[in-house]
Amino acid sequence: MALFDWLTPAARLNPNWQAIRTRLQSDPYYRLKSAEEIAVAAALGIKIDVNQASVDDWLRLPGISIHQARSLFELTKAGVQFCCMEDLAAALSVPVQRLTPLQPILSFCYYDAESLLTPQPINPNTATVEQLTKIPAVDLFLARAIVQNRHELGAYRNLANFQQRLSLNPQLISELMYYLRF
């Protein structure tokens, strides 16, 4: 089934739907504002995995506050898994009916305990030497160099800036990029 085949011909030609579609395709962080926009997002295949969603993902949804988004993110980060709309409603202390309009773009995926044990990314701009040495491939010498360089030249802008300032080889950066967040 092609995109929008499930829509009536009138809906496919609706200029409002076309405008929403254009906004969604041009701005990946567009905050949805209505049930109509959710329907277009769902038709475009936009999904939010509730068990992997970032604060920004949650904020894309209409009616979700920054406090609710942070709470949901922190719960999933701590290992809580949401299996259905009722779980989300309970976590937010809201009626399920309030969240039901969001269902077309929410995805409830299950992750086993081992997949949840992925390392938490570390910010090299705030990490201590001890925290950095917990990263595979970072020895005490490199951890000290990271902290010293940061103190002397300021915060690292991104992974490329980090690599350049510390003169790290591409293979090492390929390993570290999964453990660092700027």
CSV table of N, CA and C in Angstrom, one decimal, residues 25 55 67-68 71 75 81 91 95-96 122 133-134 137 140 149 158-159 162 170:
chain,number,residue,atom,x,y,z
A,25,GLN,N,8.0,16.8,6.8
A,25,GLN,CA,9.2,16.3,6.1
A,25,GLN,C,10.4,17.2,6.1
A,55,VAL,N,13.7,13.1,25.4
A,55,VAL,CA,12.9,14.2,25.8
A,55,VAL,C,12.3,14.9,24.6
A,67,HIS,N,7.9,18.7,31.8
A,67,HIS,CA,8.0,17.9,33.0
A,67,HIS,C,7.6,16.4,32.7
A,68,GLN,N,6.5,16.2,32.0
A,68,GLN,CA,6.1,14.9,31.6
A,68,GLN,C,7.1,14.2,30.8
A,71,SER,N,10.1,13.2,32.8
A,71,SER,CA,9.7,12.0,33.7
A,71,SER,C,9.7,10.7,32.9
A,75,LEU,N,12.3,7.6,33.5
A,75,LEU,CA,11.8,6.2,33.8
A,75,LEU,C,12.3,5.2,32.8
A,81,GLN,N,9.8,-0.2,31.4
A,81,GLN,CA,9.3,-0.4,30.1
A,81,GLN,C,7.8,-0.2,30.0
A,91,ALA,N,1.9,6.2,34.4
A,91,ALA,CA,3.2,6.9,34.7
A,91,ALA,C,3.0,8.5,34.8
A,95,PRO,N,-5.8,10.3,32.6
A,95,PRO,CA,-6.7,9.3,32.1
A,95,PRO,C,-6.1,8.8,30.7
A,96,VAL,N,-6.4,7.5,30.4
A,96,VAL,CA,-5.9,6.9,29.2
A,96,VAL,C,-6.5,7.7,28.0
A,122,ILE,N,28.7,9.2,28.1
A,122,ILE,CA,29.3,10.2,29.0
A,122,ILE,C,29.6,11.5,28.3
A,133,THR,N,37.7,6.6,32.6
A,133,THR,CA,38.4,5.4,32.6
A,133,THR,C,37.5,4.1,32.6
A,134,LYS,N,36.2,4.4,32.8
A,134,LYS,CA,35.2,3.3,32.8
A,134,LYS,C,34.8,2.9,31.3
A,137,ALA,N,38.6,1.2,26.1
A,137,ALA,CA,39.6,1.8,25.3
A,137,ALA,C,40.1,3.2,25.8
A,140,LEU,N,44.0,5.4,31.8
A,140,LEU,CA,44.3,6.6,32.7
A,140,LEU,C,45.0,7.7,32.0
A,149,ASN,N,43.0,18.8,28.5
A,149,ASN,CA,42.8,19.5,27.3
A,149,ASN,C,41.5,20.4,27.4
A,158,ASN,N,32.1,18.9,19.6
A,158,ASN,CA,31.5,17.7,19.0
A,158,ASN,C,32.6,16.6,18.9
A,159,LEU,N,32.2,15.5,18.3
A,159,LEU,CA,33.2,14.3,18.2
A,159,LEU,C,34.4,14.7,17.3
A,162,PHE,N,36.7,16.9,19.3
A,162,PHE,CA,37.3,16.1,20.3
A,162,PHE,C,38.5,15.3,19.6
A,170,PRO,N,41.4,7.4,13.9
A,170,PRO,CA,40.0,7.1,13.5
A,170,PRO,C,39.4,5.8,14.1
